[in-house]
PDB file of C-alpha atoms in Angstrom:
ATOM      1  CA  UNK K   1      -7.978   1.417 -14.996  1.00 62.00           C
ATOM      2  CA  UNK K   2      -6.492   4.852 -15.591  1.00 67.00           C
ATOM      3  CA  UNK K   3      -9.992   6.293 -15.704  1.00 73.00           C
ATOM      4  CA  UNK K   4     -10.674   5.073 -12.150  1.00 72.00           C
ATOM      5  CA  UNK K   5      -7.523   6.715 -10.847  1.00 73.00           C
ATOM      6  CA  UNK K   6      -8.219   9.933 -12.729  1.00 72.00           C
ATOM      7  CA  UNK K   7     -11.647  10.175 -11.045  1.00 72.00           C
ATOM      8  CA  UNK K   8     -10.574   9.046  -7.525  1.00 66.00           C
ATOM      9  CA  UNK K   9      -6.910  10.061  -7.016  1.00 66.00           C
ATOM     10  CA  UNK K  10      -7.044  11.176  -3.371  1.00 73.00           C
ATOM     11  CA  UNK K  11      -6.555   7.800  -1.654  1.00 75.00           C
ATOM     12  CA  UNK K  12      -4.267   5.143  -3.085  1.00 78.00           C
ATOM     13  CA  UNK K  13      -4.119   1.625  -1.645  1.00 74.00           C
ATOM     14  CA  UNK K  14      -0.972  -0.340  -2.387  1.00 76.00           C
ATOM     15  CA  UNK K  15      -0.818  -4.097  -1.860  1.00 75.00           C
ATOM     16  CA  UNK K  16       2.374  -6.112  -2.157  1.00 69.00           C
ATOM     17  CA  UNK K  17       1.983  -9.503  -0.444  1.00 63.00           C
ATOM     18  CA  UNK K  18       5.199 -10.962   0.905  1.00 62.00           C
ATOM     19  CA  UNK K  19       6.397 -14.488   0.105  1.00 60.00           C
ATOM     20  CA  UNK K  20       3.365 -15.209  -2.037  1.00 60.00           C
ATOM     21  CA  UNK K  21       2.676 -13.982  -5.521  1.00 61.00           C
ATOM     22  CA  UNK K  22       4.992 -11.276  -6.783  1.00 78.00           C
ATOM     23  CA  UNK K  23       2.026  -9.093  -7.701  1.00 82.00           C
ATOM     24  CA  UNK K  24       2.154  -5.436  -6.747  1.00 82.00           C
ATOM     25  CA  UNK K  25      -1.318  -3.823  -6.987  1.00 85.00           C
ATOM     26  CA  UNK K  26      -2.498  -0.225  -6.839  1.00 86.00           C
ATOM     27  CA  UNK K  27      -6.155   0.436  -5.935  1.00 86.00           C
ATOM     28  CA  UNK K  28      -8.510   3.366  -5.336  1.00 85.00           C
ATOM     29  CA  UNK K  29     -11.837   3.650  -3.504  1.00 81.00           C
ATOM     30  CA  UNK K  30     -14.838   4.469  -5.650  1.00 79.00           C
ATOM     31  CA  UNK K  31     -17.907   6.423  -4.486  1.00 78.00           C
ATOM     32  CA  UNK K  32     -19.470   3.189  -3.185  1.00 80.00           C
ATOM     33  CA  UNK K  33     -16.503   2.386  -0.933  1.00 77.00           C
ATOM     34  CA  UNK K  34     -15.279  -0.472  -3.119  1.00 79.00           C
ATOM     35  CA  UNK K  35     -11.687  -0.897  -4.201  1.00 83.00           C
ATOM     36  CA  UNK K  36     -10.992  -0.611  -7.901  1.00 84.00           C
ATOM     37  CA  UNK K  37      -7.678  -1.803  -9.290  1.00 88.00           C
ATOM     38  CA  UNK K  38      -5.769   0.831 -11.240  1.00 88.00           C
ATOM     39  CA  UNK K  39      -2.534  -1.072 -11.934  1.00 88.00           C
ATOM     40  CA  UNK K  40      -0.985  -4.505 -11.441  1.00 90.00           C
ATOM     41  CA  UNK K  41       2.748  -5.148 -11.676  1.00 87.00           C
ATOM     42  CA  UNK K  42       4.052  -8.705 -11.839  1.00 87.00           C
ATOM     43  CA  UNK K  43       7.597  -8.600 -10.499  1.00 82.00           C
ATOM     44  CA  UNK K  44      10.599 -10.868 -10.596  1.00 80.00           C
ATOM     45  CA  UNK K  45      11.233 -10.451  -6.852  1.00 75.00           C
ATOM     46  CA  UNK K  46      10.516  -8.123  -3.932  1.00 69.00           C
ATOM     47  CA  UNK K  47      13.753  -6.146  -3.987  1.00 71.00           C
ATOM     48  CA  UNK K  48      13.438  -2.400  -3.736  1.00 72.00           C
ATOM     49  CA  UNK K  49      14.581  -1.927  -7.355  1.00 79.00           C
ATOM     50  CA  UNK K  50      11.545  -3.859  -8.605  1.00 79.00           C
ATOM     51  CA  UNK K  51       9.206  -1.908  -6.339  1.00 79.00           C
ATOM     52  CA  UNK K  52      10.764   1.335  -7.544  1.00 83.00           C
ATOM     53  CA  UNK K  53      10.205   0.304 -11.158  1.00 86.00           C
ATOM     54  CA  UNK K  54       6.534  -0.532 -10.455  1.00 86.00           C
ATOM     55  CA  UNK K  55       5.995   2.837  -8.753  1.00 85.00           C
ATOM     56  CA  UNK K  56       7.760   4.723 -11.548  1.00 89.00           C
ATOM     57  CA  UNK K  57       5.580   2.923 -14.114  1.00 90.00           C
ATOM     58  CA  UNK K  58       2.482   3.857 -12.133  1.00 88.00           C
ATOM     59  CA  UNK K  59       3.523   7.517 -12.016  1.00 89.00           C
ATOM     60  CA  UNK K  60       4.332   7.554 -15.736  1.00 92.00           C
ATOM     61  CA  UNK K  61       0.966   6.016 -16.653  1.00 90.00           C
ATOM     62  CA  UNK K  62      -1.012   8.225 -14.258  1.00 87.00           C
ATOM     63  CA  UNK K  63       0.021  11.886 -14.476  1.00 87.00           C
ATOM     64  CA  UNK K  64      -2.575  12.795 -11.845  1.00 86.00           C
ATOM     65  CA  UNK K  65      -0.574  10.881  -9.197  1.00 87.00           C
ATOM     66  CA  UNK K  66       0.370  14.269  -7.736  1.00 87.00           C
ATOM     67  CA  UNK K  67      -3.234  14.610  -6.509  1.00 86.00           C
ATOM     68  CA  UNK K  68      -2.788  11.692  -4.100  1.00 87.00           C
ATOM     69  CA  UNK K  69      -3.324  12.832  -0.513  1.00 85.00           C
ATOM     70  CA  UNK K  70      -3.012   9.531   1.377  1.00 81.00           C
ATOM     71  CA  UNK K  71      -1.518   6.129   0.661  1.00 81.00           C
ATOM     72  CA  UNK K  72      -2.402   2.948   2.558  1.00 79.00           C
ATOM     73  CA  UNK K  73       0.777   0.905   2.451  1.00 74.00           C
ATOM     74  CA  UNK K  74       2.540  -2.102   3.885  1.00 63.00           C
ATOM     75  CA  UNK K  75       6.103  -1.285   2.852  1.00 55.00           C
ATOM     76  CA  UNK K  76       8.216   1.591   4.173  1.00 57.00           C
ATOM     77  CA  UNK K  77      10.051   2.175   0.915  1.00 57.00           C
ATOM     78  CA  UNK K  78       6.933   3.492  -0.801  1.00 65.00           C
ATOM     79  CA  UNK K  79       6.912   6.641   1.335  1.00 66.00           C
ATOM     80  CA  UNK K  80      10.027   7.923  -0.413  1.00 72.00           C
ATOM     81  CA  UNK K  81       8.295   7.773  -3.797  1.00 74.00           C
ATOM     82  CA  UNK K  82       5.270   9.791  -2.658  1.00 75.00           C
ATOM     83  CA  UNK K  83       6.934  12.540  -0.573  1.00 74.00           C
ATOM     84  CA  UNK K  84       3.962  14.876  -0.004  1.00 78.00           C
ATOM     85  CA  UNK K  85       1.524  12.118   0.855  1.00 77.00           C
ATOM     86  CA  UNK K  86       0.324  10.973   4.267  1.00 76.00           C
ATOM     87  CA  UNK K  87       1.245   7.298   4.685  1.00 73.00           C
ATOM     88  CA  UNK K  88      -1.248   5.044   6.470  1.00 73.00           C
ATOM     89  CA  UNK K  89      -0.273   1.536   7.558  1.00 69.00           C
ATOM     90  CA  UNK K  90      -2.285  -1.404   6.285  1.00 68.00           C
ATOM     91  CA  UNK K  91      -4.500  -2.749   9.089  1.00 67.00           C
ATOM     92  CA  UNK K  92      -3.149  -6.304   8.706  1.00 65.00           C
ATOM     93  CA  UNK K  93       0.387  -5.114   9.382  1.00 65.00           C
ATOM     94  CA  UNK K  94      -0.762  -2.869  12.196  1.00 72.00           C
ATOM     95  CA  UNK K  95      -2.472  -5.829  13.918  1.00 73.00           C
ATOM     96  CA  UNK K  96       0.684  -7.927  13.480  1.00 71.00           C
ATOM     97  CA  UNK K  97       2.788  -5.143  15.022  1.00 71.00           C
ATOM     98  CA  UNK K  98       0.407  -4.819  17.989  1.00 77.00           C
ATOM     99  CA  UNK K  99       0.419  -8.600  18.572  1.00 78.00           C
ATOM    100  CA  UNK K 100       4.215  -8.620  18.528  1.00 78.00           C
ATOM    101  CA  UNK K 101       4.408  -5.751  21.004  1.00 76.00           C
ATOM    102  CA  UNK K 102       1.748  -7.227  23.298  1.00 77.00           C
ATOM    103  CA  UNK K 103       3.543 -10.589  23.417  1.00 80.00           C
ATOM    104  CA  UNK K 104       6.541  -8.958  25.077  1.00 76.00           C
ATOM    105  CA  UNK K 105       7.045  -9.731  28.748  1.00 68.00           C
ATOM    106  CA  UNK K 106       6.400  -6.179  29.924  1.00 68.00           C
ATOM    107  CA  UNK K 107       2.754  -6.482  28.811  1.00 60.00           C
ATOM    108  CA  UNK K 108       2.047  -9.852  30.510  1.00 60.00           C
ATOM    109  CA  UNK K 109       1.800 -11.821  27.264  1.00 54.00           C
ATOM    110  CA  UNK K 110      -0.627 -11.872  24.358  1.00 55.00           C
ATOM    111  CA  UNK K 111      -3.989 -10.214  24.624  1.00 53.00           C
ATOM    112  CA  UNK K 112      -7.269 -11.101  22.950  1.00 49.00           C
ATOM    113  CA  UNK K 113      -7.903  -7.817  21.191  1.00 51.00           C
ATOM    114  CA  UNK K 114      -9.216  -9.316  17.914  1.00 48.00           C
TER     115      UNK K 114
END
């Protein structure tokens, strides 16, 4: 797993599903556009201390983490751990945000933008 990250460190995808499994996964894109897992962290809960520990473990195990240019995330707290990195929202959370905003009265209700 470290080898994948060492070869493709520019874009890091971070997945931490809420209210499901407490599995925090780090992934990279390979040259074929496929995601390759570079670390999994099984956590006790989703508190920020556990997320911080998973991120610190990732950084310790992958010294080339400083080469990361962009991170696709779904949690705001991750941005503080990668300060010089452009944060990109996960498309699932972006769609949820847009649906929530479009359902407000000022936009005449939900829209079929799927």
